[in-house]
Short mmCIF file of C-alpha atoms in Angstrom, two decimals:
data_model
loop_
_atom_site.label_atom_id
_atom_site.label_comp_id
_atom_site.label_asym_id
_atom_site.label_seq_id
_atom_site.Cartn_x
_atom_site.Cartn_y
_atom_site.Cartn_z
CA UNK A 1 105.63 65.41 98.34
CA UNK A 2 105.85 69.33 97.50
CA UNK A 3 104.46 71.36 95.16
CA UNK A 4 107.20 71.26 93.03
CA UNK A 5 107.61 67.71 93.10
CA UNK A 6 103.51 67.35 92.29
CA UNK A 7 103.89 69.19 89.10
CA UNK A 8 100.88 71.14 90.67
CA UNK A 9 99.37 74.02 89.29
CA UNK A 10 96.12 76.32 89.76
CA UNK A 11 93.22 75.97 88.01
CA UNK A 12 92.42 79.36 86.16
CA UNK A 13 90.97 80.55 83.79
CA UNK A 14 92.78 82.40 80.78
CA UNK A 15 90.42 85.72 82.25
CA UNK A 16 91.66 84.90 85.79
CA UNK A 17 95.27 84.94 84.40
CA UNK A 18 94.90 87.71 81.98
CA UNK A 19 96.83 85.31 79.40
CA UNK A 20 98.80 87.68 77.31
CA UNK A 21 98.71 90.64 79.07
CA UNK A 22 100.12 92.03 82.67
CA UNK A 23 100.26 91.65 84.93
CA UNK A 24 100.19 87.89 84.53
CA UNK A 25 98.63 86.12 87.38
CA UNK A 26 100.95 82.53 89.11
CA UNK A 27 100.56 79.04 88.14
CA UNK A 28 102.50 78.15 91.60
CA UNK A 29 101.71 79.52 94.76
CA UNK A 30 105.48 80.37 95.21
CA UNK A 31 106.32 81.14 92.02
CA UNK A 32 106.69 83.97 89.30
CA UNK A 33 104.64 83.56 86.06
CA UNK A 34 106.49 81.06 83.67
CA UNK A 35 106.74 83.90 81.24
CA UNK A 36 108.98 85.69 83.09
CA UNK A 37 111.94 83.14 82.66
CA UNK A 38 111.51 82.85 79.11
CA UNK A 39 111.35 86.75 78.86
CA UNK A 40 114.26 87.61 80.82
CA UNK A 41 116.36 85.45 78.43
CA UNK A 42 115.42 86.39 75.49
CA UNK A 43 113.91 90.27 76.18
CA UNK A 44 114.62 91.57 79.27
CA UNK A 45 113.21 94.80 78.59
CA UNK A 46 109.93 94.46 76.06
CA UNK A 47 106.48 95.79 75.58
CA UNK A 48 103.38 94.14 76.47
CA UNK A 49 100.02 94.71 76.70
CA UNK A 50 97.94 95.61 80.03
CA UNK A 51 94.99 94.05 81.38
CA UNK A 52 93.38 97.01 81.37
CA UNK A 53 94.44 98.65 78.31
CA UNK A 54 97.19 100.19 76.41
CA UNK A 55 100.78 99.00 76.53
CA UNK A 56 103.46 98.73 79.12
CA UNK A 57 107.40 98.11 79.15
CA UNK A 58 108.13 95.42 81.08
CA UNK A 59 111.58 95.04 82.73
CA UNK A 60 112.64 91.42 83.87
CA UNK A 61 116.24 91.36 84.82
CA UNK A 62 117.85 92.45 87.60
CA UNK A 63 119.97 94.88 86.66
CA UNK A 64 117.51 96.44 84.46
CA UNK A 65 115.07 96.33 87.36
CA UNK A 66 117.49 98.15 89.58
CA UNK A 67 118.87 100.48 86.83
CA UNK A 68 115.26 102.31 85.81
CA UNK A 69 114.35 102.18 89.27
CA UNK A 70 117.04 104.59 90.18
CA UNK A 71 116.11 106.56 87.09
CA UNK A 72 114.81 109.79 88.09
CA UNK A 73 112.96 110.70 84.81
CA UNK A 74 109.97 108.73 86.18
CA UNK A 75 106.89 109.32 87.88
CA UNK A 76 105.68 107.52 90.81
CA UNK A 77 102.50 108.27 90.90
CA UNK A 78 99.73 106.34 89.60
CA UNK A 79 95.86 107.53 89.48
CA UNK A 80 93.41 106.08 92.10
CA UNK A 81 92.17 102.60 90.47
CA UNK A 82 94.73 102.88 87.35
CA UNK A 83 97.65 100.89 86.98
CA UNK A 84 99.56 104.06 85.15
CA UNK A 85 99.51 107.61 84.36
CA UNK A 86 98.13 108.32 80.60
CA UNK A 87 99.92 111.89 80.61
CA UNK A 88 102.88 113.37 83.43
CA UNK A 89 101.18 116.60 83.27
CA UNK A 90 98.47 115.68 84.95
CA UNK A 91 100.04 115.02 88.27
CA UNK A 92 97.71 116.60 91.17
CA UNK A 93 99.42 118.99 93.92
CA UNK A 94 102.09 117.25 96.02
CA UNK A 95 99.91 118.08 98.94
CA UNK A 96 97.00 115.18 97.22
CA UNK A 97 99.92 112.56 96.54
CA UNK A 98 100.48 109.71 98.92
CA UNK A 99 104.38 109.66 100.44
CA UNK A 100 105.20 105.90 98.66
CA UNK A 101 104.05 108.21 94.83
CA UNK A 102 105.62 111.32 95.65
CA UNK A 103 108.46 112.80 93.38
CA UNK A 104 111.30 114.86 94.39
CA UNK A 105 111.73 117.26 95.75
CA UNK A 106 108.60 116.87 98.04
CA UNK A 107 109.31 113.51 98.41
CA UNK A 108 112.76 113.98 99.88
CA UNK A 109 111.52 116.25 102.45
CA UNK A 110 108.38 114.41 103.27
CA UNK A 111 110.49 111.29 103.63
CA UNK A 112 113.47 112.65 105.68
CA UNK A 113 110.24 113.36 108.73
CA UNK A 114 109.16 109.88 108.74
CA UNK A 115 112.66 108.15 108.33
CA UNK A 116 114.27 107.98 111.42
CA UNK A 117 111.36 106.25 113.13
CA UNK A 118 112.27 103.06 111.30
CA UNK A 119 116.05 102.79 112.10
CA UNK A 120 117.65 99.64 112.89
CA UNK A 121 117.85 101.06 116.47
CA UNK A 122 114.59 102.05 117.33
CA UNK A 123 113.09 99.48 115.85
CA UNK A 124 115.12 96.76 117.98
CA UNK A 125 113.40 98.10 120.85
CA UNK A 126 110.48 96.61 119.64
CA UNK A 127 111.22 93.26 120.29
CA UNK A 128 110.28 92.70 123.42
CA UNK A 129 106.49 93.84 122.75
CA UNK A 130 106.82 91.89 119.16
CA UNK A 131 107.66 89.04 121.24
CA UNK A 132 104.68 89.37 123.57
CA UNK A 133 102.30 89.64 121.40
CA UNK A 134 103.67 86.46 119.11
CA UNK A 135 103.69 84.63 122.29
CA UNK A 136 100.33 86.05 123.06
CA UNK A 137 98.87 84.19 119.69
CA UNK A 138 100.46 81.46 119.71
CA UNK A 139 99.41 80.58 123.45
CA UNK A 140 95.50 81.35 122.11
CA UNK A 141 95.91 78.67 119.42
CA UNK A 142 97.85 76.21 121.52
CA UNK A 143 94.64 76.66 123.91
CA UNK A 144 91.55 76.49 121.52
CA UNK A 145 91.79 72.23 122.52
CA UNK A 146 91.61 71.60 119.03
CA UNK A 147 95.38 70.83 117.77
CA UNK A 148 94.33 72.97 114.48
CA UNK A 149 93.71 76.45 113.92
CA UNK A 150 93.73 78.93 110.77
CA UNK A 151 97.00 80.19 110.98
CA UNK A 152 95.69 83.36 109.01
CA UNK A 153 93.24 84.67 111.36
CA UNK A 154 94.93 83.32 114.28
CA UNK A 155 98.59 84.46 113.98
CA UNK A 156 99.47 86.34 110.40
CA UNK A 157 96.65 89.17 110.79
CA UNK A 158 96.95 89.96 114.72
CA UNK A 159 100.54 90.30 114.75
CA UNK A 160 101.27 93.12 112.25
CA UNK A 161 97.99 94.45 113.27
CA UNK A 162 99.14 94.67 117.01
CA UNK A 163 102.33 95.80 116.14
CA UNK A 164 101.24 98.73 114.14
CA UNK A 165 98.69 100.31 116.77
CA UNK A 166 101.59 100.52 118.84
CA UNK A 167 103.60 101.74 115.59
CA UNK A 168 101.29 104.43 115.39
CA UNK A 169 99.91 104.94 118.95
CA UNK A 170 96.49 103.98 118.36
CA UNK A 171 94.84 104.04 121.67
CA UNK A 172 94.17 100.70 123.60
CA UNK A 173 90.06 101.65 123.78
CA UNK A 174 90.03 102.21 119.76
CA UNK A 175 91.81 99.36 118.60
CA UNK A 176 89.18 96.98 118.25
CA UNK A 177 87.47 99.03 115.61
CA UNK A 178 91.02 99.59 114.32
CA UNK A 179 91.58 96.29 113.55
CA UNK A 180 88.02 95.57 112.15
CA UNK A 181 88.96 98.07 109.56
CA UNK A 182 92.22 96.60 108.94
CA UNK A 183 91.06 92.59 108.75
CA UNK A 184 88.28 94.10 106.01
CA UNK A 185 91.26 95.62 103.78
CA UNK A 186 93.58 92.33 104.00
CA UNK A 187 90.55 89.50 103.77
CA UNK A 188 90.57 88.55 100.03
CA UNK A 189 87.03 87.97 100.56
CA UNK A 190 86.51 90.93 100.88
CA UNK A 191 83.83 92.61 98.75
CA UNK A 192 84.87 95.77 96.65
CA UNK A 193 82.39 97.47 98.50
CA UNK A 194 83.27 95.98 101.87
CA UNK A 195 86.56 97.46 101.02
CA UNK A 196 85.39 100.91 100.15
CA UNK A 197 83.37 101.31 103.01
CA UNK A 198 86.71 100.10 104.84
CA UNK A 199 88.87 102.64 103.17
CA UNK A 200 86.52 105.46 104.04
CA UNK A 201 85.75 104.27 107.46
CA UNK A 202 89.95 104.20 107.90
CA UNK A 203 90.71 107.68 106.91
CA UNK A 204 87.70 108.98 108.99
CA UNK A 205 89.72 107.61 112.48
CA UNK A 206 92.82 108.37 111.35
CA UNK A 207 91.93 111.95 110.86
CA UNK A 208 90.50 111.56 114.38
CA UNK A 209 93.73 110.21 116.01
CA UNK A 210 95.48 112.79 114.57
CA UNK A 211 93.39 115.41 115.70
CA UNK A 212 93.74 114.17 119.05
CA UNK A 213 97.53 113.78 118.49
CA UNK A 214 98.12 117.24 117.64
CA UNK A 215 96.03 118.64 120.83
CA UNK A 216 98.04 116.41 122.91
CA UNK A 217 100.92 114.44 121.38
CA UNK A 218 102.11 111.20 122.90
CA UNK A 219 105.12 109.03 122.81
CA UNK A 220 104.54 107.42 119.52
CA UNK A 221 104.74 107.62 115.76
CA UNK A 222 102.27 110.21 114.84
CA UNK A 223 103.02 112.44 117.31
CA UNK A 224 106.54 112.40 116.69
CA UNK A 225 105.67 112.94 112.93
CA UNK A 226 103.06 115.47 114.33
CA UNK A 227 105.46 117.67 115.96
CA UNK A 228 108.23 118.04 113.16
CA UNK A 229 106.05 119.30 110.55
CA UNK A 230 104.87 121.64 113.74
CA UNK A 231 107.77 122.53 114.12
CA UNK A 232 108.83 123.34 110.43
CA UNK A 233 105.74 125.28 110.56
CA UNK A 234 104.75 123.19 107.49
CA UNK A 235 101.38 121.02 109.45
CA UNK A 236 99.24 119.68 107.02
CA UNK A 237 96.55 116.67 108.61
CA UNK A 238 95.68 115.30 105.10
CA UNK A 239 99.62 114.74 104.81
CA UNK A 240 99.93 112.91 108.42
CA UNK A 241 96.86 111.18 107.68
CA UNK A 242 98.07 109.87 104.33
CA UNK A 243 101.62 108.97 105.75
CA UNK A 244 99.63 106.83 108.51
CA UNK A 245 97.53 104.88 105.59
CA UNK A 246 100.74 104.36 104.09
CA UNK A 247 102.18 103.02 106.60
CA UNK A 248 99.08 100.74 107.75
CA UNK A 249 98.95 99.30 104.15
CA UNK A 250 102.68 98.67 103.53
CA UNK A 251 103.76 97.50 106.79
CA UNK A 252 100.57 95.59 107.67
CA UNK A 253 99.21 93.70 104.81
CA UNK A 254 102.34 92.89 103.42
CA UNK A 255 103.92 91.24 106.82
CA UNK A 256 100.55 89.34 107.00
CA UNK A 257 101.16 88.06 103.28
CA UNK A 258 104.58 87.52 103.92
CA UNK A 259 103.68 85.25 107.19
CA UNK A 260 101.36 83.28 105.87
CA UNK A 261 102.71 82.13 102.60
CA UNK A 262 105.92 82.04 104.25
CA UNK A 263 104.84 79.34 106.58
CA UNK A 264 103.29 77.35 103.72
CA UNK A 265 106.49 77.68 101.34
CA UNK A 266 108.54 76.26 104.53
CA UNK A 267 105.41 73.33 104.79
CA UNK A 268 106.38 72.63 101.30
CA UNK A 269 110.31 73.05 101.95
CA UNK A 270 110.89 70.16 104.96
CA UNK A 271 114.72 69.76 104.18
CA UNK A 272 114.87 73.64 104.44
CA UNK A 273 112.50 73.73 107.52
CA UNK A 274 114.23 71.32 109.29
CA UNK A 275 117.62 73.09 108.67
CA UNK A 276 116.36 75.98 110.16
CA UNK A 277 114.31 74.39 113.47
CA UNK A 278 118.28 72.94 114.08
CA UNK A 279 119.55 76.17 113.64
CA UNK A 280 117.28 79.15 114.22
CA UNK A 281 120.06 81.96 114.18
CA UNK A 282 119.32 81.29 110.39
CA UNK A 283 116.48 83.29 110.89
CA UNK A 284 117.59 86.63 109.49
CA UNK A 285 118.87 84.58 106.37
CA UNK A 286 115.72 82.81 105.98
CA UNK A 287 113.48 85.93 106.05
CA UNK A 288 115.72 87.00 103.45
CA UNK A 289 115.49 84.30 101.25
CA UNK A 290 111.64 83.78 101.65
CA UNK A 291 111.60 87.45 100.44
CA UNK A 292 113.34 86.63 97.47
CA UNK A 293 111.44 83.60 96.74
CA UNK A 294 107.98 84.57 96.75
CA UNK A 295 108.31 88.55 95.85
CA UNK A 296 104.94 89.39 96.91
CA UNK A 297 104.51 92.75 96.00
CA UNK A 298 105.86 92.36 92.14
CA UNK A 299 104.49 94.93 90.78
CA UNK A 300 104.16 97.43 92.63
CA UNK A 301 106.99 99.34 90.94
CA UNK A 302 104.58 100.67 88.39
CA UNK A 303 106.29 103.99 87.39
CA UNK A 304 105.64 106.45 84.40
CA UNK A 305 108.59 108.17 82.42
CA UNK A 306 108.21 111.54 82.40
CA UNK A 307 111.19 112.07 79.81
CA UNK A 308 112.52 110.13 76.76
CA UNK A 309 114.91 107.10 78.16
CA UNK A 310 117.18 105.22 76.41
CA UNK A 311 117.84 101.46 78.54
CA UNK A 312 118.70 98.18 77.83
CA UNK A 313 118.94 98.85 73.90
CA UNK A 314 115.10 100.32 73.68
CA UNK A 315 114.11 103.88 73.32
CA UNK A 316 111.09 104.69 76.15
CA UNK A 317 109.30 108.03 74.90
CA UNK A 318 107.58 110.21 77.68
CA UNK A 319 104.18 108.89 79.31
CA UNK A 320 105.11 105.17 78.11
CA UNK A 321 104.39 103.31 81.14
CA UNK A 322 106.92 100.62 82.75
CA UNK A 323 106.33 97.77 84.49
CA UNK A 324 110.23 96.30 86.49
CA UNK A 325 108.74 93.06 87.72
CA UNK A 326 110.69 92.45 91.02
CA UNK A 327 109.53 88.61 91.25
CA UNK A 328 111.76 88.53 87.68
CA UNK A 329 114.37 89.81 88.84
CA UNK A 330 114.84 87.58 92.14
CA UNK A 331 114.53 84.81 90.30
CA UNK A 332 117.60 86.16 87.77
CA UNK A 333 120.47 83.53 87.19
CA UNK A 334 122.84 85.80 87.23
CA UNK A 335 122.71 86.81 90.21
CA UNK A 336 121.61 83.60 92.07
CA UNK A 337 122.21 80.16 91.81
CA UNK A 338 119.49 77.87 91.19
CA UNK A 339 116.81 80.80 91.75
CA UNK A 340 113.82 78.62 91.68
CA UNK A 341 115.13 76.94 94.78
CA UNK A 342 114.04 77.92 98.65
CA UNK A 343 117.60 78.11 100.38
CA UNK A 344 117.91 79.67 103.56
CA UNK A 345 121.62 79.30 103.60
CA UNK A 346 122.00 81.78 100.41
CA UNK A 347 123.00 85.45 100.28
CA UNK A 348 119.83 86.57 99.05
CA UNK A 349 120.39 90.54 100.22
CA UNK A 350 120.50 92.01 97.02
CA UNK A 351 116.88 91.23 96.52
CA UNK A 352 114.29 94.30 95.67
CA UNK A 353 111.61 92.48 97.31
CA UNK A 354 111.12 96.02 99.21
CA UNK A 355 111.60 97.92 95.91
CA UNK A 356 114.82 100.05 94.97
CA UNK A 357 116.06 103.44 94.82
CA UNK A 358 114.23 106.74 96.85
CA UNK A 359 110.94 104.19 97.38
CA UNK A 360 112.80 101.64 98.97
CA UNK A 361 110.09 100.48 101.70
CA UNK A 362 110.66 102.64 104.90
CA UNK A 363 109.28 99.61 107.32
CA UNK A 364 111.59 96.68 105.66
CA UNK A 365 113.67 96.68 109.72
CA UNK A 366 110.08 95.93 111.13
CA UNK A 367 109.01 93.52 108.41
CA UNK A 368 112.01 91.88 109.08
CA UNK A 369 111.61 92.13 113.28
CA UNK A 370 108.56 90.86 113.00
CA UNK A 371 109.39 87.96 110.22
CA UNK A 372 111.94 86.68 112.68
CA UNK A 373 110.39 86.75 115.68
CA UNK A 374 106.99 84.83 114.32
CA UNK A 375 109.01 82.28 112.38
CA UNK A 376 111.13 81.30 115.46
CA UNK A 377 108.76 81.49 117.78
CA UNK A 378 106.38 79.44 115.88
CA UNK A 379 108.56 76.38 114.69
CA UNK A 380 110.12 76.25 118.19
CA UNK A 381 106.93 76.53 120.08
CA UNK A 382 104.97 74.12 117.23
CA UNK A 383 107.55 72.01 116.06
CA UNK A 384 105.20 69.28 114.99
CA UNK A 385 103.04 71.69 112.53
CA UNK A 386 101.28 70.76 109.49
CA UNK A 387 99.47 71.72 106.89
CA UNK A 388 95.50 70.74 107.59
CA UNK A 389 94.56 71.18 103.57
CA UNK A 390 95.68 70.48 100.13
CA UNK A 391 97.85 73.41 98.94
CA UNK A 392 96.79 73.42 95.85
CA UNK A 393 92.53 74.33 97.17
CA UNK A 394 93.69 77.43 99.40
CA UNK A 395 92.23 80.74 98.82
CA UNK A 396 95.04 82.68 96.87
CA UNK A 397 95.04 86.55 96.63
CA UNK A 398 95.84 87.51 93.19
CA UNK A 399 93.88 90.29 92.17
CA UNK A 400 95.56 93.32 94.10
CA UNK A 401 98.70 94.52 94.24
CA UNK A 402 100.06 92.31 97.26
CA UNK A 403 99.81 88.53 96.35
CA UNK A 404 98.97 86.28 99.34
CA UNK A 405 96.51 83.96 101.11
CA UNK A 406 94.36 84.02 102.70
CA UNK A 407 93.23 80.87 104.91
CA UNK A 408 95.94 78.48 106.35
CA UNK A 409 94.60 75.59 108.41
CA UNK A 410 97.40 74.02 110.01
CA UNK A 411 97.85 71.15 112.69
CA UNK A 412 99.89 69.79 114.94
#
């Protein structure tokens, strides 16, 4: 029986699901908030109160979603530990903004260094090392004797992790601490502290790897990057060092959300599962469609207009904030059948699971690499896997801006 057939739903509290106000935490594991249904047909574009204060517009179709997304009268850029900006004037120098909350024209420049590295192209040559180090997992939890393991720890952490040391070039003798630092920031047991300390403790070695990258640049990433700006004679560290945070939080915690609640919505889908162990050329469709199903990062389109807007029939005045929920949208009926259903045959491209417009996520070819590759590998390898706990008890990440989980015992 699967979730959906269960009628299951978490228990939490009304303070746990900031009832009334958004962002609005899930009832279903795999689902958007109910709200957002009911919204999207009768206000697609409202406002609504924030958890943490003040008011928000919140967009819910997809169209809408796509249309102010593309808008360029808004603002990016959100204040550390704030959902929004309270005033456009006080953006800091471009020089303090991150690349993902950059505006043009800074952002168009900044982008344009960092973009070829992620072409379909050069990130196909990947595959073999993706491949190894899947492999390389999946043979560790195939020998632990048991016939059960924590998928989490054993398969969706290492394998972005490994992937993006090599990414970025991290030496072989300093990825150990590397990847302590990186299991701190995606563990949602993580105490705030814990993850302070872990933020700090990041930036420190990345300013030291690219210090060493610029005395001697390799064949990776950041010295690539490294050598452009050199080259433009417009080398800044901080900026290096901010793109290569960027790129460790977007391209690592996300494929690690994406891999373990992935595995558990195809646990809960067996018709769907089973039509893609007899066919696994479905794979690119599937990572596709698991995208669009669970929409793990939906909101982190928080944007800021910075002009007056007129959209969808509503008038948004200057430093409103806006909130284009991308889990809405995916689940839209008018642009997919039966939205609430996991179908690996669908077109599901047209999903914004990796955003829209100029901050369109740069890694979405390696998140999709690496999605493949672990899905295949896995359900040909472990046919016979199972989930090893009720769904319904595991540890659920809701409180940041990447929903996941975070502990998947399966067996086999």
């Amino acid at each position: 029986m699967t979730w959906h057939e269960a009628g299951a739903e978490f228990l939490m509290t009304d303070a746990e699901t900031g009832a009334g106000a958004f962002p609005i935490g899930r009832s279903c594991p795999f689902d958007p908030p109910k709200e957002y249904a009911a919204l999207r047909a009768d206000r697609p574009i409202t406002r609504a109160p924030l958890r943490t204060g003040g008011n928000t517009w919140v967009l819910t179709s997809h169209e809408l979603v796509r249309r102010i997304l593309t808008d360029s009268r808004l603002t990016a850029y959100r204040p550390p530990g704030a959902l929004r900006m309270q005033d456009p004037d006080e953006l800091p120098p471009p020089e303090k903004i991150p690349l993902v909350a950059l505006d043009p024209p800074e952002h168009t420049v900044h982008r344009r260094m960092v973009a070829n590295e992620f072409t379909v192209k050069r990130i196909r040559g990947m595959r073999p090392f993706i491949q190894q180090v899947v492999d390389n997992c999946i043979d560790a939890m195939l020998a632990n004797g048991r016939c059960s393991a924590d998928l989490f720890t054993a398969l969706a952490v290492p394998v972005p992790s490994q992937v993006i040391c090599e990414l970025l070039g991290v030496p072989y003798a300093d990825r150990e601490r590397f990847l302590r630092i990186a299991d701190v920031l995606v563990d949602g047991g993580s105490t705030e502290q814990q993850v302070a300390t872990a933020i700090d403790e990041l930036r420190e070695f990345l300013a030291e790897l690219v210090a060493g990258k610029a005395r001697a640049p390799e064949q990776d990433l950041l010295s690539r990057l490294i050598v452009k700006y050199q080259e433009a004679d417009t080398y800044q560290p901080d900026q290096v060092i901010s793109t290569a945070q960027v790129l460790l939080n977007a391209g690592h915690e996300t494929t690690t959300s994406m891999i373990g609640l992935g595995t558990l919505a195809l646990l809960d889908n067996p018709d769907q599962l089973a039509a893609f162990k007899a066919n696994p050329s479905l794979a690119p469709q599937l990572v596709e469609e698991l995208m669009r199903f669970l929409t793990i990062t939906d909101t982190v389109c928080f944007r800021t207009a910075t002009a007056r807007i007129d959209i969808g029939g509503v008038t948004i005045e200057r430093g409103d904030a806006i909130l284009p929920l991308s889990a809405a949208a995916n689940r839209d009926p008018a642009v997919y059948e039966n939205p609430d259903a996991l179908d690996i045959h669908r077109s599901a491209r047209k999903h914004i699971a990796f955003g829209y417009g100029i901050h369109q996520c740069l890694g979405q070819n390696l998140a999709r690499l690496e999605l493949e590759i672990v899905f295949t590998t896995l359900f040909a390898r472990i046919p016979d896997l199972r989930l090893d706990a009720p769904l319904a008890g595991l540890p659920y990440k809701s409180d940041g801006m990447i929903y996941g989980v975070t502990r998947v015992p399966v067996a086999w």
